Short mmCIF file of C-alpha atoms and ligand atoms in Angstrom, two decimals:
data_model
loop_
_atom_site.label_atom_id
_atom_site.label_comp_id
_atom_site.label_asym_id
_atom_site.label_seq_id
_atom_site.Cartn_x
_atom_site.Cartn_y
_atom_site.Cartn_z
CA MET A 155 -12.87 -15.13 11.78
CA LYS A 156 -11.70 -11.52 12.01
CA THR A 157 -11.89 -9.21 9.02
CA ILE A 158 -8.82 -7.60 7.54
CA LEU A 159 -9.19 -4.65 5.24
CA THR A 160 -6.45 -2.91 3.36
CA GLY A 161 -6.18 -0.72 0.31
CA ILE A 162 -3.78 0.36 -2.37
CA ARG A 163 -3.90 3.23 -4.84
CA PRO A 164 -3.65 2.18 -8.48
CA THR A 165 -1.16 4.80 -9.59
CA GLY A 166 1.77 2.64 -10.69
CA ASN A 167 3.26 -0.84 -10.52
CA LEU A 168 4.40 -2.32 -7.24
CA HIS A 169 8.03 -2.14 -6.16
CA ILE A 170 9.86 -4.26 -3.63
CA GLY A 171 9.16 -1.63 -0.96
CA HIS A 172 5.45 -2.39 -1.34
CA TYR A 173 6.19 -6.10 -1.32
CA PHE A 174 8.38 -6.28 1.80
CA GLY A 175 6.56 -3.46 3.58
CA ALA A 176 3.01 -4.70 3.05
CA VAL A 177 2.06 -7.28 0.43
CA LYS A 178 4.23 -10.07 1.83
CA ASN A 179 2.35 -9.68 5.09
CA TRP A 180 -1.04 -9.66 3.34
CA CYS A 181 -0.11 -12.96 1.68
CA LYS A 182 0.33 -14.53 5.10
CA LEU A 183 -2.74 -12.90 6.64
CA GLN A 184 -5.10 -13.97 3.86
CA ASN A 185 -4.91 -17.57 5.12
CA ASP A 186 -6.13 -16.74 8.61
CA TYR A 187 -8.51 -13.81 8.11
CA ASN A 188 -11.47 -12.77 6.04
CA THR A 189 -9.40 -10.49 3.81
CA PHE A 190 -10.55 -7.54 1.71
CA ILE A 191 -8.09 -5.71 -0.53
CA GLU A 192 -9.40 -2.51 -2.03
CA ILE A 193 -8.06 -1.11 -5.28
CA ALA A 194 -8.58 2.51 -4.26
CA ASP A 195 -9.21 4.14 -7.64
CA VAL A 196 -11.45 6.87 -6.20
CA GLN A 197 -8.76 7.80 -3.69
CA ALA A 198 -6.13 7.70 -6.46
CA LEU A 199 -8.16 10.29 -8.37
CA THR A 200 -7.95 12.77 -5.50
CA ASP A 201 -4.34 13.31 -6.54
CA ASN A 202 -4.59 12.23 -10.17
CA PHE A 203 -7.92 13.65 -11.32
CA ASN A 204 -6.22 15.03 -14.41
CA ASP A 205 -4.79 11.67 -15.42
CA PRO A 206 -7.71 9.21 -15.41
CA ASP A 207 -6.03 6.93 -17.98
CA LYS A 208 -3.21 6.23 -15.55
CA VAL A 209 -5.59 5.25 -12.76
CA ARG A 210 -7.70 3.06 -15.02
CA LYS A 211 -4.74 1.20 -16.50
CA ASN A 212 -3.26 0.56 -13.10
CA VAL A 213 -6.36 -1.12 -11.67
CA ARG A 214 -5.52 -4.25 -13.64
CA GLU A 215 -1.75 -3.77 -13.36
CA ILE A 216 -1.86 -3.60 -9.56
CA THR A 217 -4.16 -6.61 -9.43
CA ILE A 218 -1.71 -8.56 -11.58
CA ASP A 219 1.11 -7.50 -9.27
CA LEU A 220 -0.83 -8.65 -6.21
CA LEU A 221 -1.71 -12.03 -7.70
CA SER A 222 1.88 -12.52 -8.86
CA CYS A 223 3.15 -11.88 -5.34
CA GLY A 224 0.95 -14.63 -3.92
CA ILE A 225 -2.40 -13.02 -3.17
CA LYS A 226 -4.83 -15.85 -3.92
CA GLU A 227 -7.44 -15.60 -6.66
CA ASP A 228 -10.21 -16.22 -4.13
CA THR A 229 -9.11 -13.45 -1.78
CA THR A 230 -11.52 -10.53 -2.06
CA ILE A 231 -9.88 -7.91 -4.29
CA PHE A 232 -12.39 -5.23 -5.24
CA ILE A 233 -12.63 -1.90 -7.05
CA GLN A 234 -13.50 1.04 -4.80
CA SER A 235 -15.44 3.01 -7.43
CA MET A 236 -17.84 0.12 -7.98
CA ILE A 237 -19.01 0.20 -4.37
CA HIS A 238 -21.25 3.28 -4.34
CA GLU A 239 -21.99 2.76 -0.65
CA ILE A 240 -18.46 4.00 0.14
CA ALA A 241 -19.23 7.36 -1.46
CA GLU A 242 -22.55 7.51 0.38
CA LEU A 243 -20.97 6.73 3.76
CA THR A 244 -18.38 9.42 3.09
CA VAL A 245 -21.14 12.02 2.87
CA PHE A 246 -22.61 11.03 6.22
CA TYR A 247 -19.22 10.82 7.92
CA SER A 248 -18.18 14.23 6.62
CA ASN A 249 -20.49 15.85 9.18
CA LEU A 250 -18.49 14.25 11.98
CA VAL A 251 -15.09 15.72 11.08
CA THR A 252 -14.02 19.33 11.29
CA ILE A 253 -11.91 20.95 8.62
CA SER A 254 -9.31 22.02 11.16
CA ARG A 255 -9.00 18.40 12.34
CA LEU A 256 -8.27 17.33 8.76
CA TYR A 257 -5.62 20.04 8.42
CA ARG A 258 -4.03 18.76 11.63
CA ASN A 259 -3.86 15.17 10.38
CA PRO A 260 -0.08 14.50 10.12
CA THR A 261 -0.36 12.52 6.87
CA ILE A 262 -2.39 15.31 5.27
CA LYS A 263 0.04 17.88 6.65
CA THR A 264 3.01 16.12 5.06
CA GLU A 265 1.18 15.70 1.77
CA ILE A 266 0.18 19.39 1.71
CA ARG A 267 3.81 20.33 2.30
CA GLN A 268 4.85 18.13 -0.63
CA LYS A 269 2.21 19.75 -2.84
CA GLN A 270 3.41 23.21 -1.86
CA GLU A 271 6.95 22.27 -2.79
CA LEU A 272 5.66 21.28 -6.22
CA PHE A 273 3.02 23.95 -6.89
CA GLY A 274 3.91 26.87 -4.63
CA ASN A 275 2.43 28.06 -1.40
CA ASN A 276 -0.85 29.58 -2.57
CA GLY A 277 -3.25 26.94 -1.28
CA GLU A 278 -4.49 26.29 -4.81
CA SER A 279 -3.35 22.69 -4.75
CA VAL A 280 -5.49 21.60 -1.81
CA THR A 281 -8.85 20.46 -3.12
CA TYR A 282 -11.90 19.57 -1.09
CA GLY A 283 -11.57 15.99 -2.32
CA PHE A 284 -7.96 15.73 -1.25
CA LEU A 285 -8.55 17.23 2.19
CA GLY A 286 -11.47 14.85 2.67
CA TYR A 287 -9.79 11.62 1.65
CA PRO A 288 -9.26 10.50 5.25
CA VAL A 289 -13.06 10.61 5.62
CA SER A 290 -13.48 8.53 2.51
CA GLN A 291 -10.84 6.10 3.80
CA ALA A 292 -12.86 5.76 7.02
CA ALA A 293 -15.77 4.74 4.80
CA ASP A 294 -13.52 2.18 3.02
CA ILE A 295 -12.68 0.59 6.32
CA THR A 296 -16.05 0.63 8.09
CA CYS A 297 -18.05 -0.35 5.02
CA PHE A 298 -16.63 -3.87 5.33
CA ASN A 299 -16.44 -4.00 9.14
CA GLY A 300 -12.65 -3.93 8.91
CA GLU A 301 -11.24 -4.95 12.29
CA LEU A 302 -7.53 -5.13 11.57
CA ILE A 303 -5.89 -2.79 9.06
CA PRO A 304 -2.42 -3.98 7.98
CA VAL A 305 -0.70 -0.84 6.71
CA GLY A 306 2.57 1.02 7.12
CA GLU A 307 3.24 3.68 9.72
CA ASP A 308 2.53 6.48 7.23
CA GLN A 309 -1.12 5.41 7.53
CA THR A 310 -1.34 5.62 11.33
CA PRO A 311 -2.97 9.10 11.32
CA LEU A 312 -5.59 7.86 8.84
CA ILE A 313 -6.53 4.91 11.03
CA GLU A 314 -6.65 7.25 14.01
CA GLN A 315 -8.98 9.56 12.07
CA CYS A 316 -11.19 6.61 11.21
CA ARG A 317 -11.36 5.54 14.85
CA GLU A 318 -12.47 9.04 15.85
CA ILE A 319 -15.25 8.95 13.26
CA VAL A 320 -16.41 5.52 14.44
CA LYS A 321 -16.41 6.66 18.05
CA LYS A 322 -18.39 9.79 17.26
CA PHE A 323 -20.83 7.99 14.99
CA ASN A 324 -21.53 5.29 17.57
CA SER A 325 -21.94 7.77 20.40
CA ILE A 326 -24.43 9.91 18.47
CA TYR A 327 -26.39 7.27 16.56
CA GLY A 328 -25.87 4.15 18.70
CA GLU A 329 -23.44 1.23 18.33
CA THR A 330 -23.33 0.63 14.57
CA LEU A 331 -19.80 0.68 13.22
CA THR A 332 -16.93 -1.70 13.97
CA MET A 333 -13.89 -0.08 15.61
CA PRO A 334 -10.79 -0.82 13.49
CA GLU A 335 -7.25 -1.28 14.71
CA GLN A 336 -3.99 -0.87 12.83
CA LEU A 337 -1.83 -3.94 12.36
CA LEU A 338 1.74 -2.71 11.91
CA THR A 339 4.10 -4.71 9.74
CA LYS A 340 7.51 -5.59 11.21
CA THR A 341 9.18 -3.70 8.38
CA PRO A 342 6.70 -0.88 7.85
CA ARG A 343 9.01 1.10 5.60
CA ILE A 344 11.66 -0.05 3.13
CA LYS A 345 14.57 2.22 2.28
CA GLY A 346 15.46 3.17 -1.28
CA LEU A 347 18.56 2.16 -3.27
CA ASP A 348 20.02 5.60 -2.55
CA GLY A 349 19.65 5.20 1.21
CA ASN A 350 16.57 7.44 1.39
CA GLU A 351 14.24 6.43 4.24
CA LYS A 352 11.51 5.71 1.72
CA MET A 353 11.43 3.78 -1.52
CA GLY A 354 9.21 5.57 -3.98
CA LYS A 355 8.49 6.13 -7.62
CA SER A 356 8.99 9.88 -7.46
CA LEU A 357 12.34 9.36 -5.73
CA GLY A 358 13.68 7.14 -8.53
CA ASN A 359 15.16 4.71 -6.02
CA ALA A 360 12.92 1.68 -6.40
CA ILE A 361 13.19 -1.82 -7.84
CA TYR A 362 9.91 -2.81 -9.49
CA LEU A 363 8.43 -6.29 -9.73
CA THR A 364 8.23 -5.51 -13.46
CA ASP A 365 11.95 -4.64 -13.75
CA THR A 366 14.01 -6.72 -16.18
CA THR A 367 17.30 -8.39 -15.26
CA GLU A 368 19.02 -5.50 -17.00
CA ASP A 369 17.13 -2.90 -14.92
CA VAL A 370 17.89 -4.77 -11.71
CA THR A 371 21.59 -5.04 -12.58
CA LYS A 372 21.91 -1.36 -13.41
CA LYS A 373 20.07 -0.26 -10.28
CA ILE A 374 21.95 -2.50 -7.86
CA MET A 375 25.32 -1.62 -9.38
CA SER A 376 24.60 2.03 -8.53
CA ALA A 377 23.16 1.41 -5.05
CA LYS A 378 24.60 3.39 -2.17
CA THR A 379 27.44 1.71 -0.23
CA ASP A 380 29.69 2.94 2.57
CA THR A 381 31.17 6.13 1.07
CA ASN A 382 34.26 5.78 3.29
CA LYS A 383 35.24 2.63 1.44
CA ILE A 384 37.43 3.66 -1.48
CA LYS A 385 39.45 0.60 -2.38
CA LYS A 386 38.20 -2.94 -2.83
CA ASP A 387 39.94 -4.18 0.31
CA ASP A 388 39.16 -1.26 2.61
CA PRO A 389 37.21 -2.39 5.66
CA ALA A 390 33.71 -0.89 5.70
CA ASN A 391 30.58 -0.50 7.77
CA PRO A 392 27.73 -2.67 6.45
CA GLU A 393 25.19 -0.83 8.58
CA VAL A 394 25.35 2.22 6.29
CA CYS A 395 25.33 0.16 3.08
CA MET A 396 22.15 -0.36 1.06
CA VAL A 397 23.55 -3.50 -0.55
CA TYR A 398 23.89 -5.10 2.88
CA TYR A 399 20.41 -3.83 3.79
CA TYR A 400 18.89 -5.65 0.80
CA HIS A 401 20.92 -8.81 1.48
CA LYS A 402 19.16 -8.82 4.85
CA LEU A 403 15.79 -8.05 3.35
CA LEU A 404 16.09 -10.97 0.93
CA GLU A 405 17.13 -13.19 3.84
CA ASN A 406 20.48 -14.14 2.32
CA LYS A 407 21.61 -17.24 4.21
CA ASN A 408 25.22 -16.09 4.06
CA ILE A 409 24.39 -12.86 5.80
CA GLU A 410 27.01 -13.32 8.52
CA THR A 411 29.73 -13.94 5.93
CA VAL A 412 28.61 -10.85 3.98
CA CYS A 413 28.79 -8.80 7.17
CA ASN A 414 32.15 -10.11 8.37
CA GLU A 415 33.87 -9.93 4.99
CA CYS A 416 32.62 -6.36 4.55
CA LYS A 417 33.88 -5.37 7.99
CA ASN A 418 37.34 -6.88 7.57
CA GLY A 419 37.83 -5.75 3.99
CA THR A 420 37.86 -9.14 2.28
CA ARG A 421 34.74 -8.42 0.23
CA GLY A 422 34.70 -5.88 -2.58
CA CYS A 423 31.52 -3.94 -3.29
CA VAL A 424 31.31 -5.14 -6.88
CA ALA A 425 31.34 -8.81 -5.83
CA CYS A 426 28.87 -8.08 -3.10
CA LYS A 427 26.53 -6.32 -5.55
CA LYS A 428 26.80 -9.22 -7.98
CA GLU A 429 25.74 -11.62 -5.25
CA LEU A 430 22.80 -9.35 -4.44
CA ILE A 431 21.75 -9.23 -8.10
CA GLU A 432 21.66 -13.04 -8.06
CA LYS A 433 19.50 -13.10 -4.93
CA MET A 434 17.20 -10.41 -6.32
CA GLU A 435 16.81 -12.42 -9.52
CA GLU A 436 15.98 -15.54 -7.52
CA PHE A 437 13.30 -13.54 -5.74
CA LEU A 438 11.89 -11.89 -8.86
CA THR A 439 11.92 -14.84 -11.27
CA PRO A 440 8.83 -16.68 -9.95
CA ILE A 441 6.97 -13.35 -9.68
CA ARG A 442 7.86 -12.52 -13.28
CA GLU A 443 6.60 -15.93 -14.41
CA LYS A 444 3.25 -15.44 -12.70
CA ARG A 445 3.06 -11.90 -14.09
CA LYS A 446 3.52 -13.25 -17.57
CA TYR A 447 0.72 -15.77 -17.02
CA TYR A 448 -1.75 -13.13 -15.81
CA LYS A 449 -0.72 -10.70 -18.54
CA GLU A 450 -1.56 -13.38 -21.09
CA ASN A 451 -4.85 -14.19 -19.35
CA PRO A 452 -6.45 -10.84 -18.52
CA GLU A 453 -9.90 -12.45 -18.28
CA ILE A 454 -8.74 -14.38 -15.20
CA VAL A 455 -7.64 -11.11 -13.59
CA ASP A 456 -10.90 -9.36 -14.44
CA ASN A 457 -12.82 -12.30 -13.05
CA VAL A 458 -10.99 -12.04 -9.74
CA LEU A 459 -11.98 -8.35 -9.65
CA LYS A 460 -15.59 -9.07 -10.59
CA GLU A 461 -16.05 -11.76 -7.98
CA GLY A 462 -14.25 -9.75 -5.32
CA THR A 463 -16.35 -6.69 -6.08
CA ASN A 464 -19.58 -8.74 -5.93
CA LYS A 465 -18.66 -10.08 -2.53
CA ALA A 466 -17.65 -6.62 -1.29
CA LYS A 467 -20.91 -5.18 -2.63
CA LYS A 468 -23.01 -7.58 -0.51
CA GLN A 469 -21.15 -6.58 2.64
CA ALA A 470 -21.44 -2.89 1.73
CA GLU A 471 -25.23 -3.13 1.28
CA GLU A 472 -25.56 -4.71 4.70
CA THR A 473 -23.52 -1.97 6.38
CA MET A 474 -25.37 0.75 4.48
CA ASN A 475 -28.73 -0.54 5.69
CA LYS A 476 -27.55 -0.53 9.27
CA VAL A 477 -26.09 2.98 8.94
CA LYS A 478 -29.25 4.37 7.33
CA ASN A 479 -31.38 2.91 10.09
CA SER A 480 -29.11 4.43 12.72
CA ILE A 481 -29.20 7.90 11.19
CA LYS A 482 -32.89 7.55 10.30
CA ILE A 483 -32.39 8.05 6.58
CA ASN A 484 -35.05 5.41 5.99
CA TYR A 485 -38.23 7.46 5.55
CA PHE A 486 -40.34 4.87 3.75
CA GLU A 487 -39.20 1.90 5.79
N1 LIG B 280 -4.24 5.41 1.75
C1 LIG B 280 -3.69 4.13 1.45
C2 LIG B 280 -2.33 4.33 0.78
O1 LIG B 280 -2.08 5.39 0.23
C3 LIG B 280 -4.57 3.31 0.52
C4 LIG B 280 -5.92 3.00 1.11
C5 LIG B 280 -7.13 3.38 0.59
C6 LIG B 280 -6.19 2.24 2.28
N2 LIG B 280 -8.13 2.91 1.36
C7 LIG B 280 -7.62 2.20 2.40
C8 LIG B 280 -5.40 1.57 3.24
C9 LIG B 280 -8.24 1.56 3.48
C10 LIG B 280 -6.04 0.92 4.30
C11 LIG B 280 -7.43 0.92 4.43
O2 LIG B 280 -1.53 3.45 0.79
#
């Protein structure tokens, strides 16, 4: 059975972009693969080192979100910081990556640009830890012999960086590490309510799994529609409408009717939004129920994390032994 490894930063609750872009796929994959899901708290700290409370709180919150979405309790969910081998591997891998290569990594480049927009262009925002997180992510992946990595397209440069490290390691020290491969989701990126290409917390355009009916109603009522449609019975173009986009995402069975009525002006936006709110509620209700159950039973959640981390630890020790033998950091053995 092949091994799947994926990770998520515990910096906030999951929104439907995470669900449809990634977690839904993980729920399917977990049945057919040896699946590891890492709660990447160490990686989260690279950007949130001054807010440790947030990271800590979200370890459990994210785990609850994952379980509520359908990740099974016996799937291996583990806490990155508890696997010291990852930090150790990172040190050894850091010799195999140049600083200029890290600066050229497109994901890092984009993130540096975003930091500069926030903090100014003086280079003060780029820490050693931040610049090195692709190396640490390579350790996340190889530590568990991850073969397939189901992540969105924003992660492609990080998988590429990991593959380069694996190649270099194996060519210098002999075949040791497993070469990973990205497994792209069909919908790798979900658009926001405002039509932005990305749904994100900082963009304020997301629907969260924790949102109440009231939140959902408010958000959908203000979602972006075809701005050329002024009156209720104006014909419109569903392809530029976020309400139509989410009808599709939620696999509304009446999708053709929604599309045709929109195009020929027999469907007003308010009615269309109300129908979407109903569908969104149908989707969220079972998740909310499971959330409530796990919120009331935190010991079950912590147990999932403990067992997952134990299993991950065993695999990490095995990899670490192999790596140390390959690089001859085994003086007394
Ligand atoms: N960088 C990923 C993200 O921001 C999270 C992550 C950490 C990850 N470690 C990983 C993803 C290992 C895949 C494999 O979403």
